[in-house]
């Protein structure tokens, strides 16, 4: 079922009757099943790292439900986690963006070998590339990693990339509370 059709199944008022928001988490206000008791955190981590919650046997991403409760309507387009941490659903960490805007705030790929997004080792030198306005742009070939990095960072600034773009997941998590706490717990 398309996202728009799924989202028609839950209104802001219905969501507010089911949950309250606490520190970027949904807390059950009513019993929704044997494992979803009032006062317990709602949702579980999906295999892609996002939290999701089932409501009437339909899975919703928690960050979208938090947006719905906070603003009274489903977001237009996608939701970007500003710091790039997929389970940090505090409203100040969420922003509605286009697909392009979301792509301009991605973490560094785990298979990156240069340490800089869009910079590749190339026959004893370095190549810098960027995807902007739907096109992959070659920024040049450089003798040093520093020169290629400078070209890439200048292009990111020119094309409006988010300052967090290309940071590693561990760098994005700095300063966040530990995620080793139980996923479901009673709240005060």
mmCIF file of C-alpha atoms in Angstrom:
data_model
loop_
_atom_site.group_PDB
_atom_site.id
_atom_site.type_symbol
_atom_site.label_atom_id
_atom_site.label_comp_id
_atom_site.label_asym_id
_atom_site.label_seq_id
_atom_site.Cartn_x
_atom_site.Cartn_y
_atom_site.Cartn_z
ATOM 1 C CA UNK A 1 0.000 0.000 0.000
ATOM 2 C CA UNK A 2 1.354 3.457 -0.895
ATOM 3 C CA UNK A 3 2.512 5.694 1.961
ATOM 4 C CA UNK A 4 -0.255 8.226 1.266
ATOM 5 C CA UNK A 5 -2.902 5.505 1.544
ATOM 6 C CA UNK A 6 -1.413 4.125 4.762
ATOM 7 C CA UNK A 7 -1.293 7.576 6.315
ATOM 8 C CA UNK A 8 -5.001 8.093 5.622
ATOM 9 C CA UNK A 9 -5.628 5.313 8.150
ATOM 10 C CA UNK A 10 -4.461 7.481 11.086
ATOM 11 C CA UNK A 11 -5.452 11.048 11.937
ATOM 12 C CA UNK A 12 -3.659 13.444 14.279
ATOM 13 C CA UNK A 13 -6.520 13.225 16.787
ATOM 14 C CA UNK A 14 -6.396 9.426 16.774
ATOM 15 C CA UNK A 15 -2.619 9.461 17.242
ATOM 16 C CA UNK A 16 -2.919 11.913 20.158
ATOM 17 C CA UNK A 17 -5.425 9.578 21.840
ATOM 18 C CA UNK A 18 -2.963 6.683 21.558
ATOM 19 C CA UNK A 19 0.384 8.326 22.369
ATOM 20 C CA UNK A 20 2.209 11.155 24.034
ATOM 21 C CA UNK A 21 5.713 12.197 23.024
ATOM 22 C CA UNK A 22 8.533 12.010 25.545
ATOM 23 C CA UNK A 23 12.155 12.725 24.559
ATOM 24 C CA UNK A 24 11.533 11.747 20.946
ATOM 25 C CA UNK A 25 9.762 8.512 21.843
ATOM 26 C CA UNK A 26 6.104 7.562 21.695
ATOM 27 C CA UNK A 27 4.567 6.562 25.018
ATOM 28 C CA UNK A 28 1.360 4.523 25.044
ATOM 29 C CA UNK A 29 -1.581 6.305 26.649
ATOM 30 C CA UNK A 30 -3.918 3.322 26.292
ATOM 31 C CA UNK A 31 -3.530 -0.429 26.180
ATOM 32 C CA UNK A 32 -3.008 -1.466 22.566
ATOM 33 C CA UNK A 33 -2.253 -5.133 23.184
ATOM 34 C CA UNK A 34 -0.528 -7.451 25.630
ATOM 35 C CA UNK A 35 2.880 -5.835 25.035
ATOM 36 C CA UNK A 36 1.687 -2.248 24.575
ATOM 37 C CA UNK A 37 0.552 -1.089 27.982
ATOM 38 C CA UNK A 38 -0.085 2.508 29.106
ATOM 39 C CA UNK A 39 3.130 4.235 30.157
ATOM 40 C CA UNK A 40 5.366 1.999 28.051
ATOM 41 C CA UNK A 41 7.460 3.208 25.153
ATOM 42 C CA UNK A 42 5.910 2.230 21.839
ATOM 43 C CA UNK A 43 7.718 0.970 18.793
ATOM 44 C CA UNK A 44 10.631 -1.233 17.856
ATOM 45 C CA UNK A 45 13.621 -0.868 15.592
ATOM 46 C CA UNK A 46 13.164 -2.059 12.044
ATOM 47 C CA UNK A 47 15.997 -3.762 10.143
ATOM 48 C CA UNK A 48 16.826 -0.416 8.494
ATOM 49 C CA UNK A 49 17.421 1.335 11.826
ATOM 50 C CA UNK A 50 14.179 3.317 11.965
ATOM 51 C CA UNK A 51 11.697 2.888 14.802
ATOM 52 C CA UNK A 52 8.232 1.762 13.761
ATOM 53 C CA UNK A 53 4.995 1.244 15.610
ATOM 54 C CA UNK A 54 2.017 -0.921 14.665
ATOM 55 C CA UNK A 55 -1.426 0.603 14.944
ATOM 56 C CA UNK A 56 -4.354 -1.642 13.981
ATOM 57 C CA UNK A 57 -1.892 -4.032 12.294
ATOM 58 C CA UNK A 58 -0.454 -1.265 10.109
ATOM 59 C CA UNK A 59 3.214 -0.308 10.584
ATOM 60 C CA UNK A 60 4.056 3.404 10.769
ATOM 61 C CA UNK A 61 7.484 4.956 11.130
ATOM 62 C CA UNK A 62 7.677 6.598 14.552
ATOM 63 C CA UNK A 63 9.248 9.821 13.256
ATOM 64 C CA UNK A 64 6.284 10.362 10.938
ATOM 65 C CA UNK A 65 3.770 9.742 13.761
ATOM 66 C CA UNK A 66 5.673 12.196 15.989
ATOM 67 C CA UNK A 67 5.455 14.765 13.176
ATOM 68 C CA UNK A 68 1.706 14.092 12.846
ATOM 69 C CA UNK A 69 1.091 14.539 16.580
ATOM 70 C CA UNK A 70 3.225 17.695 16.771
ATOM 71 C CA UNK A 71 2.010 19.512 13.641
ATOM 72 C CA UNK A 72 -1.452 17.998 13.180
ATOM 73 C CA UNK A 73 -0.803 16.746 9.651
ATOM 74 C CA UNK A 74 1.347 14.249 7.834
ATOM 75 C CA UNK A 75 4.557 15.726 6.435
ATOM 76 C CA UNK A 76 4.916 16.639 2.784
ATOM 77 C CA UNK A 77 7.688 14.569 1.237
ATOM 78 C CA UNK A 78 10.295 12.914 3.404
ATOM 79 C CA UNK A 79 11.443 13.465 6.978
ATOM 80 C CA UNK A 80 15.156 14.070 7.469
ATOM 81 C CA UNK A 81 16.835 13.271 10.764
ATOM 82 C CA UNK A 82 19.056 16.358 10.912
ATOM 83 C CA UNK A 83 21.817 14.666 12.890
ATOM 84 C CA UNK A 84 21.483 11.536 10.745
ATOM 85 C CA UNK A 85 20.632 9.249 13.650
ATOM 86 C CA UNK A 86 17.609 7.262 12.499
ATOM 87 C CA UNK A 87 16.220 6.546 15.954
ATOM 88 C CA UNK A 88 16.661 10.101 17.322
ATOM 89 C CA UNK A 89 13.076 11.257 16.828
ATOM 90 C CA UNK A 90 13.127 14.436 18.913
ATOM 91 C CA UNK A 91 11.039 16.978 16.973
ATOM 92 C CA UNK A 92 13.947 19.457 16.880
ATOM 93 C CA UNK A 93 15.921 16.787 14.991
ATOM 94 C CA UNK A 94 13.249 16.306 12.308
ATOM 95 C CA UNK A 95 12.607 18.397 9.202
ATOM 96 C CA UNK A 96 10.374 17.907 6.175
ATOM 97 C CA UNK A 97 12.460 17.776 2.996
ATOM 98 C CA UNK A 98 12.335 16.732 -0.623
ATOM 99 C CA UNK A 99 14.094 13.562 -1.759
ATOM 100 C CA UNK A 100 17.011 15.753 -2.866
ATOM 101 C CA UNK A 101 17.157 17.500 0.505
ATOM 102 C CA UNK A 102 17.283 14.141 2.254
ATOM 103 C CA UNK A 103 20.071 12.941 -0.040
ATOM 104 C CA UNK A 104 22.087 16.040 0.822
ATOM 105 C CA UNK A 105 22.298 14.936 4.465
ATOM 106 C CA UNK A 106 23.474 11.336 4.220
ATOM 107 C CA UNK A 107 26.055 9.639 6.398
ATOM 108 C CA UNK A 108 29.354 8.474 4.983
ATOM 109 C CA UNK A 109 29.092 5.076 3.342
ATOM 110 C CA UNK A 110 30.717 2.245 5.267
ATOM 111 C CA UNK A 111 32.746 1.237 2.201
ATOM 112 C CA UNK A 112 34.290 4.718 1.833
ATOM 113 C CA UNK A 113 38.094 4.435 1.703
ATOM 114 C CA UNK A 114 39.153 8.099 1.460
ATOM 115 C CA UNK A 115 37.383 9.336 4.582
ATOM 116 C CA UNK A 116 35.568 11.992 2.509
ATOM 117 C CA UNK A 117 32.248 11.481 0.730
ATOM 118 C CA UNK A 118 32.635 11.963 -3.028
ATOM 119 C CA UNK A 119 36.445 11.722 -3.032
ATOM 120 C CA UNK A 120 38.086 8.653 -4.558
ATOM 121 C CA UNK A 121 41.648 7.448 -4.972
ATOM 122 C CA UNK A 122 42.476 7.485 -8.680
ATOM 123 C CA UNK A 123 45.790 6.293 -10.240
ATOM 124 C CA UNK A 124 48.055 7.932 -7.689
ATOM 125 C CA UNK A 125 45.858 11.015 -7.334
ATOM 126 C CA UNK A 126 42.375 11.879 -6.150
ATOM 127 C CA UNK A 127 39.080 12.514 -7.942
ATOM 128 C CA UNK A 128 36.238 14.598 -6.497
ATOM 129 C CA UNK A 129 32.615 14.114 -7.616
ATOM 130 C CA UNK A 130 29.202 15.275 -6.474
ATOM 131 C CA UNK A 131 25.588 14.632 -7.444
ATOM 132 C CA UNK A 132 23.597 17.854 -7.662
ATOM 133 C CA UNK A 133 20.451 18.921 -9.498
ATOM 134 C CA UNK A 134 19.959 15.345 -10.685
ATOM 135 C CA UNK A 135 23.379 15.155 -12.356
ATOM 136 C CA UNK A 136 26.669 13.574 -11.334
ATOM 137 C CA UNK A 137 29.349 16.241 -11.665
ATOM 138 C CA UNK A 138 33.094 15.625 -11.991
ATOM 139 C CA UNK A 139 34.831 18.287 -9.892
ATOM 140 C CA UNK A 140 38.340 17.452 -11.012
ATOM 141 C CA UNK A 141 41.403 15.321 -10.513
ATOM 142 C CA UNK A 142 43.841 16.393 -7.812
ATOM 143 C CA UNK A 143 47.329 15.495 -6.634
ATOM 144 C CA UNK A 144 46.430 15.466 -2.942
ATOM 145 C CA UNK A 145 43.544 14.311 -0.799
ATOM 146 C CA UNK A 146 43.403 17.791 0.750
ATOM 147 C CA UNK A 147 42.868 19.477 -2.645
ATOM 148 C CA UNK A 148 40.148 16.999 -3.627
ATOM 149 C CA UNK A 149 38.480 17.425 -0.223
ATOM 150 C CA UNK A 150 38.512 21.223 -0.571
ATOM 151 C CA UNK A 151 36.868 20.963 -4.015
ATOM 152 C CA UNK A 152 34.200 18.592 -2.714
ATOM 153 C CA UNK A 153 33.426 20.734 0.366
ATOM 154 C CA UNK A 154 33.185 23.890 -1.786
ATOM 155 C CA UNK A 155 30.723 22.104 -4.097
ATOM 156 C CA UNK A 156 28.651 20.912 -1.121
ATOM 157 C CA UNK A 157 28.398 24.516 0.056
ATOM 158 C CA UNK A 158 27.542 25.761 -3.445
ATOM 159 C CA UNK A 159 24.763 23.192 -3.909
ATOM 160 C CA UNK A 160 23.242 23.598 -0.434
ATOM 161 C CA UNK A 161 24.243 20.332 1.201
ATOM 162 C CA UNK A 162 23.613 20.053 4.946
ATOM 163 C CA UNK A 163 26.747 20.558 7.103
ATOM 164 C CA UNK A 164 26.272 17.027 8.524
ATOM 165 C CA UNK A 165 26.472 15.427 5.071
ATOM 166 C CA UNK A 166 29.194 12.801 4.896
ATOM 167 C CA UNK A 167 29.790 12.484 8.626
ATOM 168 C CA UNK A 168 30.205 9.006 10.038
ATOM 169 C CA UNK A 169 27.441 7.434 12.103
ATOM 170 C CA UNK A 170 29.631 7.460 15.221
ATOM 171 C CA UNK A 171 30.327 11.195 14.805
ATOM 172 C CA UNK A 172 26.601 11.852 14.415
ATOM 173 C CA UNK A 173 25.795 9.984 17.661
ATOM 174 C CA UNK A 174 28.196 12.035 19.832
ATOM 175 C CA UNK A 175 26.377 13.695 22.713
ATOM 176 C CA UNK A 176 23.247 11.556 22.360
ATOM 177 C CA UNK A 177 21.986 9.421 25.246
ATOM 178 C CA UNK A 178 22.945 5.765 25.231
ATOM 179 C CA UNK A 179 20.790 3.584 23.022
ATOM 180 C CA UNK A 180 21.424 0.526 25.176
ATOM 181 C CA UNK A 181 18.388 1.281 27.324
ATOM 182 C CA UNK A 182 15.467 -1.136 26.938
ATOM 183 C CA UNK A 183 13.304 -0.322 23.937
ATOM 184 C CA UNK A 184 10.131 -0.697 25.961
ATOM 185 C CA UNK A 185 9.982 0.558 29.509
ATOM 186 C CA UNK A 186 7.528 2.162 31.865
ATOM 187 C CA UNK A 187 7.649 5.931 32.081
ATOM 188 C CA UNK A 188 7.008 8.084 35.117
#
